[in-house]
Coordinates of C-alpha atoms and ligand atoms in Angstrom, one line a residue:
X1 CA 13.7 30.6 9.6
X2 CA 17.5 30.6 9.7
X3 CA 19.6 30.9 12.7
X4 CA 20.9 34.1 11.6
X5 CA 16.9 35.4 12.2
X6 CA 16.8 34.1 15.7
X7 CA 20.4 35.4 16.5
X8 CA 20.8 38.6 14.4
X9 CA 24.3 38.8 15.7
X10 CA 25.6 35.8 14.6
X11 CA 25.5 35.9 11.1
X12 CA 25.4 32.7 9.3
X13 CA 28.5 32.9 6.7
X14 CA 28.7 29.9 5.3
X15 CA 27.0 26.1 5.2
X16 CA 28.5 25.1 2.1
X17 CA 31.2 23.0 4.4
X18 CA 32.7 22.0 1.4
X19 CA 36.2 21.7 1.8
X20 CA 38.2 24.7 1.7
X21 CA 35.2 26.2 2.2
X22 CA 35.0 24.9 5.5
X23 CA 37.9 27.2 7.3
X24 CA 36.0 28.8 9.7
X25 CA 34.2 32.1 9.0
X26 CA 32.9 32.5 12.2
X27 CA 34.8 34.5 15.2
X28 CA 35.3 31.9 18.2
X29 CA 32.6 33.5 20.1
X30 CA 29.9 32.6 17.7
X31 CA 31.1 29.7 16.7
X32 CA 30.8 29.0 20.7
X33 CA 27.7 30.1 20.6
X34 CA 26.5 28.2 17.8
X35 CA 27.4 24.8 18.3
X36 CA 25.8 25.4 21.9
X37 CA 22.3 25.5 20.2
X38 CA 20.5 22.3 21.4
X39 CA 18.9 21.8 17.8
X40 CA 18.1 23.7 14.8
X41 CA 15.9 22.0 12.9
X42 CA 14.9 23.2 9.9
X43 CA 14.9 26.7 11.0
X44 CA 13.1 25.9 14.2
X45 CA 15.7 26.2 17.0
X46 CA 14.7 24.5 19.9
X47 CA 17.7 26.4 22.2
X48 CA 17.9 27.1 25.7
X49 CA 20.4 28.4 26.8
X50 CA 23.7 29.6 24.9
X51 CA 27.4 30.3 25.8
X52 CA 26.6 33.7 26.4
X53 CA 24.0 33.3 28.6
X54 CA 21.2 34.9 25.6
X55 CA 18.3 33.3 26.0
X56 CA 16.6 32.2 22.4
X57 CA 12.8 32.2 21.9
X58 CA 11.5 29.2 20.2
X59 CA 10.4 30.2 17.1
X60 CA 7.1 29.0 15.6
X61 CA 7.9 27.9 12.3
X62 CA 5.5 29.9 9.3
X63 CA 3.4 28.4 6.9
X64 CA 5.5 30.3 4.3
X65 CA 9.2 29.4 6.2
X66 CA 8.0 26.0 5.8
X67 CA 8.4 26.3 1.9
X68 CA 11.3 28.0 1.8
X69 CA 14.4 25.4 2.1
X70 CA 16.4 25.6 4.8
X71 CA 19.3 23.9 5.8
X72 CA 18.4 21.0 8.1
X73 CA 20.3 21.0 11.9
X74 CA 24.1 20.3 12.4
X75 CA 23.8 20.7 8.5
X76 CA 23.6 24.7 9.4
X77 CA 26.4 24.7 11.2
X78 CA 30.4 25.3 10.0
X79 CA 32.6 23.2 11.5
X80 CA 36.5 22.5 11.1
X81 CA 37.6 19.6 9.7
X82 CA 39.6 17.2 11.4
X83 CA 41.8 16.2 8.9
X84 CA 41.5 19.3 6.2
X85 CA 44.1 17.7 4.4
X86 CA 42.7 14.5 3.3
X87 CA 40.0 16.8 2.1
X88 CA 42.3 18.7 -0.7
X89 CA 41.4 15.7 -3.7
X90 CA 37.3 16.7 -2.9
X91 CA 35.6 18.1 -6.0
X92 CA 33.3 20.5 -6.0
X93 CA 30.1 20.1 -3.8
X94 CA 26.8 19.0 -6.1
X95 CA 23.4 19.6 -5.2
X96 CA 21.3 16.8 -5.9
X97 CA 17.4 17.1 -5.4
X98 CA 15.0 14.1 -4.5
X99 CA 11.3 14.5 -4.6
X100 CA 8.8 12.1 -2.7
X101 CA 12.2 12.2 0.0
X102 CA 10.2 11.3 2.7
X103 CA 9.0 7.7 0.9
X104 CA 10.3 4.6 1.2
X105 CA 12.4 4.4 -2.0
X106 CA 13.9 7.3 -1.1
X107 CA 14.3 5.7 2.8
X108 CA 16.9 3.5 0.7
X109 CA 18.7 5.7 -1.6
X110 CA 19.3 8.8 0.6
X111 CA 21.7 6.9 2.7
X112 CA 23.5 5.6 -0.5
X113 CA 23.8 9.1 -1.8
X114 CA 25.4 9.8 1.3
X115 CA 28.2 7.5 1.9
X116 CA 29.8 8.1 -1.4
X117 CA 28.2 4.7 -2.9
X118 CA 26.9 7.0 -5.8
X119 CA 28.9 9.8 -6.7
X120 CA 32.2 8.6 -5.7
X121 CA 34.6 8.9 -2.4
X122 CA 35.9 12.2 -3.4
X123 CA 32.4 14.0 -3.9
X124 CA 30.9 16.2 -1.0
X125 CA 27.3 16.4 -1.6
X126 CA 24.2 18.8 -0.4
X127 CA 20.5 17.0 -0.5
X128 CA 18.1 19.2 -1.2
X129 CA 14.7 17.0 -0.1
X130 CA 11.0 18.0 -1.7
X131 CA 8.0 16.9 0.5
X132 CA 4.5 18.3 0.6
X133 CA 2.5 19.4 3.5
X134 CA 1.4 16.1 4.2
X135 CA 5.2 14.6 4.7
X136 CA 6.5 17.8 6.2
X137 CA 7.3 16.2 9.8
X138 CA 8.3 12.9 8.2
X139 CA 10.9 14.8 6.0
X140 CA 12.0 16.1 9.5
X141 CA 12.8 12.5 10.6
X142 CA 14.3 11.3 7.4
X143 CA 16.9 14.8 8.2
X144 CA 17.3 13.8 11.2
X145 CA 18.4 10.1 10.9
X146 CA 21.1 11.7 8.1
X147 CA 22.5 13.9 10.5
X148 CA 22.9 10.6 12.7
X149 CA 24.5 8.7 10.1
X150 CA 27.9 11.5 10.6
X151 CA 28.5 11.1 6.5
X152 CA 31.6 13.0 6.0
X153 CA 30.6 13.4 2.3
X154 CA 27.0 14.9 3.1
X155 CA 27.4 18.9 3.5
X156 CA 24.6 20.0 3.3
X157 CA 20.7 18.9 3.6
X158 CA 17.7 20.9 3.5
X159 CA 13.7 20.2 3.4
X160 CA 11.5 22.1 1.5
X161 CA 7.8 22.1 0.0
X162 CA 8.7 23.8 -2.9
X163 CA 9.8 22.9 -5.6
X164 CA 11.1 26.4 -7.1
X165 CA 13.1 26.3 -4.0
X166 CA 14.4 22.9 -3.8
X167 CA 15.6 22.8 -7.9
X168 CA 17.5 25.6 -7.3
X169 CA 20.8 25.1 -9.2
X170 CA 20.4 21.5 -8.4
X171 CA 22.8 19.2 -11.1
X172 CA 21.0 15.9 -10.4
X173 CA 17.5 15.6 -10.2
X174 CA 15.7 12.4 -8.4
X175 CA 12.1 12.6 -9.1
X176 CA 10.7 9.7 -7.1
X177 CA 7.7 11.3 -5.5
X178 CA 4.4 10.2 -6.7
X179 CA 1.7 7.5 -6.0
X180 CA 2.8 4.0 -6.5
X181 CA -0.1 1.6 -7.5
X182 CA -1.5 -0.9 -5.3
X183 CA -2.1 -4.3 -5.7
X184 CA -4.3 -5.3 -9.4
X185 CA -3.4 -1.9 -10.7
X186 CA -1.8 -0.9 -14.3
X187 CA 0.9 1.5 -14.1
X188 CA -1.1 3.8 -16.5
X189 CA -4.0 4.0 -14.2
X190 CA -1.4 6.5 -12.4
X191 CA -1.3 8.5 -15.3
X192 CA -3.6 11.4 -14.6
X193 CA -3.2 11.6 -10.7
X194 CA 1.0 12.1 -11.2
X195 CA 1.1 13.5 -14.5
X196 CA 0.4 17.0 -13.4
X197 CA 3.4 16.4 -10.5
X198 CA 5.7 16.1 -13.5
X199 CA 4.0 19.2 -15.3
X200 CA 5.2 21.3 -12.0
X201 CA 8.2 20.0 -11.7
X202 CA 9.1 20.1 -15.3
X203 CA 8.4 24.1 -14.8
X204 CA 10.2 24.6 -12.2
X205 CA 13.2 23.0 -13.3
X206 CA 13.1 24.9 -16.5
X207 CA 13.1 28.0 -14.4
X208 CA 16.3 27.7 -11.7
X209 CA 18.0 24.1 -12.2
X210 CA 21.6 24.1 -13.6
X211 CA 21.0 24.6 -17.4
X212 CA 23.2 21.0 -17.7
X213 CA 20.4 19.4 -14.6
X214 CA 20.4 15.7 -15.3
X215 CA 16.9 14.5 -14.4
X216 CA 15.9 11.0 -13.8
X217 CA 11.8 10.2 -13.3
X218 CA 11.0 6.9 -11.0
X219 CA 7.4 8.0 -10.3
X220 CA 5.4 5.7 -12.0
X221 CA 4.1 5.8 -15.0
X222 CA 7.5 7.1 -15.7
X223 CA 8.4 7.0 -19.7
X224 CA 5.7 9.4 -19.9
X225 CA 6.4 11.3 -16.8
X226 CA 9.7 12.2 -17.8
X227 CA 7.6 12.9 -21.3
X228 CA 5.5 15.2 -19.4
X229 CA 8.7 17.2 -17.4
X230 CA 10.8 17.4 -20.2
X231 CA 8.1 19.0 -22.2
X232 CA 7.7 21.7 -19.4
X233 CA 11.3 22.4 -19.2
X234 CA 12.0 23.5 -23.0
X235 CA 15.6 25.2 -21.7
X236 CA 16.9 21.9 -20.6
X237 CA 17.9 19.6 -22.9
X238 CA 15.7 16.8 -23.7
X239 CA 18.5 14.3 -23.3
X240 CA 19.2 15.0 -19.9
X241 CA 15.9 13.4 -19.2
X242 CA 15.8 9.5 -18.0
X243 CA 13.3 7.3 -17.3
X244 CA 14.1 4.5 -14.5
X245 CA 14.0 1.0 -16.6
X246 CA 17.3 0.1 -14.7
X247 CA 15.4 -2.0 -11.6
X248 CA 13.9 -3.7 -15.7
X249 CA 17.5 -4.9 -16.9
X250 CA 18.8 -6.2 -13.4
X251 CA 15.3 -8.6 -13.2
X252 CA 16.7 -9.9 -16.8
X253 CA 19.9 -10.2 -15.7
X254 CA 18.9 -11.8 -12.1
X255 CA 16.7 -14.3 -14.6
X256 CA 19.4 -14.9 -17.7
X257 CA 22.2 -16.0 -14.7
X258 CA 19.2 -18.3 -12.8
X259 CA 18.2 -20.4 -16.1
X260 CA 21.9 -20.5 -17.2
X261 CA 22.8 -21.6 -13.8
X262 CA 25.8 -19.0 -13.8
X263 CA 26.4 -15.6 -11.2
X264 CA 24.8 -12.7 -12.7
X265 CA 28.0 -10.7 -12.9
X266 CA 28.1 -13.0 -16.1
X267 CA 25.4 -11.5 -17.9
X268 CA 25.9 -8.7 -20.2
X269 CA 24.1 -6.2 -22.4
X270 CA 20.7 -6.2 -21.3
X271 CA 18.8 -4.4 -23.3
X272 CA 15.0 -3.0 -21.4
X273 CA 13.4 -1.6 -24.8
X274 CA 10.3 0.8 -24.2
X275 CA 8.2 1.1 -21.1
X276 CA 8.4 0.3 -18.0
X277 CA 5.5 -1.8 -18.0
X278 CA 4.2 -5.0 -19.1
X279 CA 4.5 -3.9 -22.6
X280 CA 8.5 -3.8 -21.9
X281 CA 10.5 -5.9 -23.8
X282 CA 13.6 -7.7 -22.3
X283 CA 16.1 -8.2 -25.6
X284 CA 17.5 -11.8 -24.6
X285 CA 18.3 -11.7 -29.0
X286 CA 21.3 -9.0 -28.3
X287 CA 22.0 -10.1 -24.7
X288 CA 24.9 -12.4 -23.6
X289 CA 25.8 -15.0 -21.0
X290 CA 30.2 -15.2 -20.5
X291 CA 30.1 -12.8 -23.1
X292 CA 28.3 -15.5 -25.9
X293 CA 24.9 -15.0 -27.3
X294 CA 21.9 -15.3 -24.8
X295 CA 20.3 -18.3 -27.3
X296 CA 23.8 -20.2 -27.3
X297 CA 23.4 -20.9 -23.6
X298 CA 20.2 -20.7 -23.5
X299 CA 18.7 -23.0 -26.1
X300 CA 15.2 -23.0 -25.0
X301 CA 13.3 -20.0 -26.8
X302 CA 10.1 -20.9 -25.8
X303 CA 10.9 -20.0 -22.3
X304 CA 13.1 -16.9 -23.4
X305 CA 9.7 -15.9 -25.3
X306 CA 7.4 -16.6 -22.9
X307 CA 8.2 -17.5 -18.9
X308 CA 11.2 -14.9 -19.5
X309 CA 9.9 -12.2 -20.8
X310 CA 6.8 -12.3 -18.9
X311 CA 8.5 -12.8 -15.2
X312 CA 10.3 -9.9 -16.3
X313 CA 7.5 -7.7 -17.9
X314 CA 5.2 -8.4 -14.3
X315 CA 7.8 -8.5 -11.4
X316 CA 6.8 -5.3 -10.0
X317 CA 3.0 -6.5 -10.0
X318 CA 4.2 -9.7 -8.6
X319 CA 6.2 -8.3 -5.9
X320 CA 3.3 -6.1 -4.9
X321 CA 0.6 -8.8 -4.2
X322 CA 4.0 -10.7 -2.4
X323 CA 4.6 -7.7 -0.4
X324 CA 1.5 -5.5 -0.4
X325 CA 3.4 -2.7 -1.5
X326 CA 6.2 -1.6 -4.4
X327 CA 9.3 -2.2 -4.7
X328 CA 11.9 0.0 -2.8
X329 CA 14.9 -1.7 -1.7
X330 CA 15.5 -2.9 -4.9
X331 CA 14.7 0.2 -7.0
X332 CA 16.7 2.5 -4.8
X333 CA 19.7 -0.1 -5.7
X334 CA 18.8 0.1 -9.6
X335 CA 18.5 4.3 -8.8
X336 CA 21.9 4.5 -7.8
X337 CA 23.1 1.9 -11.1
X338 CA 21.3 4.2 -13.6
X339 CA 23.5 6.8 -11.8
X340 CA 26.5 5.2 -11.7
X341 CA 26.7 4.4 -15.3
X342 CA 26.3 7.9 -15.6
X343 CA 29.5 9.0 -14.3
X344 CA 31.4 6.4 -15.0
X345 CA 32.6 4.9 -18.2
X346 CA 30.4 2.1 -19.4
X347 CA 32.4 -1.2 -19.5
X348 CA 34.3 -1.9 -23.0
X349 CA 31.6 -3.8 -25.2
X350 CA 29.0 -3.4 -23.0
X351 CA 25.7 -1.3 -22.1
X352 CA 23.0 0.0 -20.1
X353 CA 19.4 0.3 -20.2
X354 CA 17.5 4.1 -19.3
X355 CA 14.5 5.5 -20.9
X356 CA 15.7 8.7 -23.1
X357 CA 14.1 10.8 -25.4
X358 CA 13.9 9.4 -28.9
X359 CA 14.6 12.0 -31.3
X360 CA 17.0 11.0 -34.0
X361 CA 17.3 7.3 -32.5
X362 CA 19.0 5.0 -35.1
X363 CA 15.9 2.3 -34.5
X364 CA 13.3 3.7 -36.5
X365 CA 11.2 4.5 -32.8
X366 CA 9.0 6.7 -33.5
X367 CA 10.8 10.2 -32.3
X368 CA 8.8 12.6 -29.3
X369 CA 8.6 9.7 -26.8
X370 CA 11.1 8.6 -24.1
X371 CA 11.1 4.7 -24.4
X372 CA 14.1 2.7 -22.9
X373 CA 17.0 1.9 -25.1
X374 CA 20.7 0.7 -24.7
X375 CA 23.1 3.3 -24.1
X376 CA 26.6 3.9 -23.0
X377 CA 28.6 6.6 -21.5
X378 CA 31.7 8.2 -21.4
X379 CA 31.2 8.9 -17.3
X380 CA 30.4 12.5 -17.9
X381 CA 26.8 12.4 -17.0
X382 CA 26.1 12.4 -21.1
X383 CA 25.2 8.9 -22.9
X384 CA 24.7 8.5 -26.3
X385 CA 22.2 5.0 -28.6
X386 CA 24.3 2.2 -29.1
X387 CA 23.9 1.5 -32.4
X388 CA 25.2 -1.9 -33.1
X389 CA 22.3 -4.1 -31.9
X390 CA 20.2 -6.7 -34.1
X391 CA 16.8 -7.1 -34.7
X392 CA 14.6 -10.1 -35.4
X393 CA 10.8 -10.1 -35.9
X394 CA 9.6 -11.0 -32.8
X395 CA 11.7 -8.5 -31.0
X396 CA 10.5 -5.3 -33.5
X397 CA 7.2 -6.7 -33.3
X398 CA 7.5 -6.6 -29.1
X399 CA 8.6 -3.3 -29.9
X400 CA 6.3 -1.5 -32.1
X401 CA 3.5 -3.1 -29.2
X402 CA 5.2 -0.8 -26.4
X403 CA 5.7 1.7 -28.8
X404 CA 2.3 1.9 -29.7
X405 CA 1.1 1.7 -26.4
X406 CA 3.8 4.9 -25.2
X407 CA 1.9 6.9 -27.9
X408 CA -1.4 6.1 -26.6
X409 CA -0.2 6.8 -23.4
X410 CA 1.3 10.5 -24.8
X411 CA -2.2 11.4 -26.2
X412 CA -4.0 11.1 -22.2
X413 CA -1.4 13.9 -21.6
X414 CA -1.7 16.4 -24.3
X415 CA -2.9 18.5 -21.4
X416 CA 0.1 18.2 -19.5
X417 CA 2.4 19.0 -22.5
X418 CA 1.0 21.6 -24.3
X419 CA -0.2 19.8 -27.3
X420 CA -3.8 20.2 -26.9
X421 CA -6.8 18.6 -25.5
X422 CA -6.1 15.1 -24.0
X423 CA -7.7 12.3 -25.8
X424 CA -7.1 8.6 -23.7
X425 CA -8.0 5.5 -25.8
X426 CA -5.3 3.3 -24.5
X427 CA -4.7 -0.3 -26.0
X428 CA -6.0 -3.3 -24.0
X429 CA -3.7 -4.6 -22.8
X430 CA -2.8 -1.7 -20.3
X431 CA -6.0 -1.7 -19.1
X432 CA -5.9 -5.2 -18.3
X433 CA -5.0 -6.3 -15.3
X434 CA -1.7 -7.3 -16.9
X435 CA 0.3 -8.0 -13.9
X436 CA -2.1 -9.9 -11.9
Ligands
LIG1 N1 10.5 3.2 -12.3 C1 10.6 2.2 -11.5 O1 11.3 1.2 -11.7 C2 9.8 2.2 -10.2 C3 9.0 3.2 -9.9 N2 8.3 3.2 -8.7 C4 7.4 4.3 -8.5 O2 8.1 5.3 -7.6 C5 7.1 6.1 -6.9 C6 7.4 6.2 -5.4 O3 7.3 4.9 -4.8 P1 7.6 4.8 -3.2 O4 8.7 5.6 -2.8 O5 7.5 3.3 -3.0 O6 6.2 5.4 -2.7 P2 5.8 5.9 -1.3 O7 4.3 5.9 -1.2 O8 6.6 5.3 -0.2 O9 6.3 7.4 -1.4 C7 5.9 8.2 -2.4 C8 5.9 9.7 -2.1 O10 5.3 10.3 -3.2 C9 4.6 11.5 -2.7 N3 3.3 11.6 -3.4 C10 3.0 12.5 -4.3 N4 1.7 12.4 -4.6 C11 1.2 11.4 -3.9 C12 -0.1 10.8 -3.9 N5 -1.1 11.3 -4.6 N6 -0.3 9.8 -3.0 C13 0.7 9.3 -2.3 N7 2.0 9.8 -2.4 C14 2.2 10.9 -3.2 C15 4.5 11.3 -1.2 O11 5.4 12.3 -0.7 P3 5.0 13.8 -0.5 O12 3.8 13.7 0.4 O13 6.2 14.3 0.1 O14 4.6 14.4 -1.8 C16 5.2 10.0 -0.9 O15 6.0 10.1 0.2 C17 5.8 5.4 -7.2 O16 5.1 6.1 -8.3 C18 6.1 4.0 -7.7 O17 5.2 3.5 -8.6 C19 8.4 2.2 -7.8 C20 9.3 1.2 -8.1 C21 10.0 1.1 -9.3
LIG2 O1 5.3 -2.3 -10.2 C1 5.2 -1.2 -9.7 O2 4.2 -0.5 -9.6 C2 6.4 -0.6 -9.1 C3 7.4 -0.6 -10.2 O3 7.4 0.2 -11.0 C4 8.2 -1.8 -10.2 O4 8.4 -2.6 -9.2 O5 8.7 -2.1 -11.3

């Protein structure tokens, strides 16, 4: 319920507070009266008593208000700003959608989207946060702890249930929410409990996202979850779709620098190839170390084969029988990397890894998957294959293995993407206990 409902006098003009925006459309006397309100959160008003002297009922928040987003507490207020002027360079607010908001990769990134970390110092931003019934009152806290935080950046926030409410014109979208696997599970094993989240999803992005949404899928297992939502969004391009392999490339890197005894600022052009899982493939052929070749600092190729790849391929299982649970420090820091090499220019000579659609790759992938690949960017959210990378036996042959297992993975979910009945006969090794 907004706070116009519960005060039909004072009408709500604005809560985009984006700069200009933010000169104050309220008369005096209701913007007295609103900033008197103890708390509105999200459109329960917990309020007292008021400038006035009107005395507010506490509302009892719907079933059906609950879906409907609504700006979260001193978010729902207008405001002036203290220094308008330093204001004038802002761009243009973006809405940026996270799903699973209320989980603890999310508990990372929000407050990184926030400060300007991601987007840039001169980019107000609204958060438009997806939970379910279950993490309703839990989305309430994460809300509340950003309205604590006092980023001048962050506009707007709002919590919602649904997902035709929360996609609404959003430009980014962060689909994180899904079941992680526990400890002796295969990422695949996911497959059919979060598939269908990305079928919904993919739906209702297709139906009131911006037509130029960038949307990047961390819910495991996510190559073929961003499959699945693409598929179910046919009016957004397939190339705005990306797979997180990103947390994938900074384990290589964190493991190239330890062997070669150097910082890992000093290694370059990690390539992840495929999926994120133990079928990836970290390219040490095309990767470099102080901008040689990995195998010229490196001479040991047995370990680059073997300890290497494999540390790299089961980190996350690893991690999990460490730590009892998933990753989410470091994946919300690889979120906001796969972001950042978005919007900004990638680095002369070098590259990034993301999982994106494969239609028309220069590799010879097969095309109708989304499999990680190296890419670069201009900084304007688009990317496009890097094409001059080399290719030795064993690295096609670690490819054509993930490859083979994305397309096994692709037939479990013919359900999900409108190409008939389902049929899941995956290879052995993702049924094996792979990461143990
Ligand atoms: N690609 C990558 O590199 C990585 C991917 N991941 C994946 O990211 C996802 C989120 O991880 P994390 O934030 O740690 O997980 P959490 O369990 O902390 O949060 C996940 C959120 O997903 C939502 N969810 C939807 N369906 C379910 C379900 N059936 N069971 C439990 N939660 C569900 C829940 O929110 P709500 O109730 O609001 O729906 C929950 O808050 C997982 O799938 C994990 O495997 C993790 C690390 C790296
Ligand atoms: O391993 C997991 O399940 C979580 C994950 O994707 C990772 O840490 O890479």
């Amino acid at each position: 319920m907004a706070v116009a409902e519960l005060y039909p006098s004072y009408t709500k003009t604005t809560i985009h507070s984006s700069s200009s925006q933010l000169s104050t459309r309220l008369s005096n006397r209701r913007r007295l009266s609103l900033r008197s309100l103890s708390r509105a959160q999200n459109g329960r008003v917990f309020c007292s008593v008021v400038s006035n002297q009107v005395q507010a009922p506490v509302a009892v928040q719907s079933e059906e208000a609950k879906k409907k987003p609504e700006c979260y507490g001193v978010f729902c207020l207008t405001y002036d700003l203290k220094a308008e002027d330093e204001t004038k360079s802002w761009k243009k607010l973006i809405n940026i959608a996270v799903s699973g908001a209320a989980g603890m990769i999310s508990n990372h990134l929000l407050f990184k989207l926030a400060s300007g970390e991601v987007f840039g110092p001169n980019q107000p931003i609204a958060l438009k946060l997806l939970g379910s019934e279950r993490s309703f009152q839990a989305l309430e806290g994460v809300a509340m702890e950003l309205e604590d935080s006092l980023f001048p950046l962050l506009r707007e926030v709002s919590i919602s249930i649904d997902p035709y409410d929360v996609f609404q014109d959003v430009d980014w979208a962060l689909l994180i929410g899904a079941k992680p696997r526990g400890p002796g599970m295969e990422r695949a094993s996911l497959l059919d409990l979060n598939g269908k989240i990305f079928a919904d999803q993919g739906k209702a992005l297709n139906a009131v996202a911006s037509r130029n949404v960038k949307v990047l899928v961390v819910g495991n297992p996510c190559n073929t979850n961003a499959l699945i939502c693409l598929k179910n969004a046919p009016n957004i391009p397939a190339k705005n779709f990306h797979a997180l392999t990103r947390l994938d490339e900074n384990r290589a890197k964190c493991q190239l620098a330890l062997e070669a005894g150097v910082f890992y600022d000093k290694v370059s052009n990690v390539t992840i190839w495929g999926n994120h899982s133990t079928t990836q493939v970290p390219d040490f052929l095309n990767a470099r170390i102080n901008g040689l070749p990995v195998k010229e600092v490196i001479n040991d190729i047995k370990w680059l084969e073997k300890e290497f790849t494999e540390r790299v391929q089961k980190r996350g299982g690893v991690l999990i029988q460490k730590w009892g649970r998933s990753s989410a420090a470091s994946t919300a820091v690889s979120i906001v990397d796969a972001i950042r090499s978005l919007v900004t220019p990638t680095p002369e000579g070098d590259w990034f890894s993301s999982g994106v659609y494969t239609k028309g790759n220069p590799y010879g992938i097969a095309e109708d998957l989304v499999f990680s690949m190296p890419c670069r960017s201009k900084g304007d959210g688009d990317y496009e294959l890097v094409k001059d990378v080399i290719f030795d036996d064993y690295l096609l042959n670690r490819i054509r293995k993930s490859e083979a297992e994305l397309l096994a993975e692709k037939k479990c979910v013919a359900h999900l993407t409108g190409e008939g009945i389902a049929v899941c006969d995956l290879p052995e090794d993702t049924m094996l206990p792979g990461e143990m």
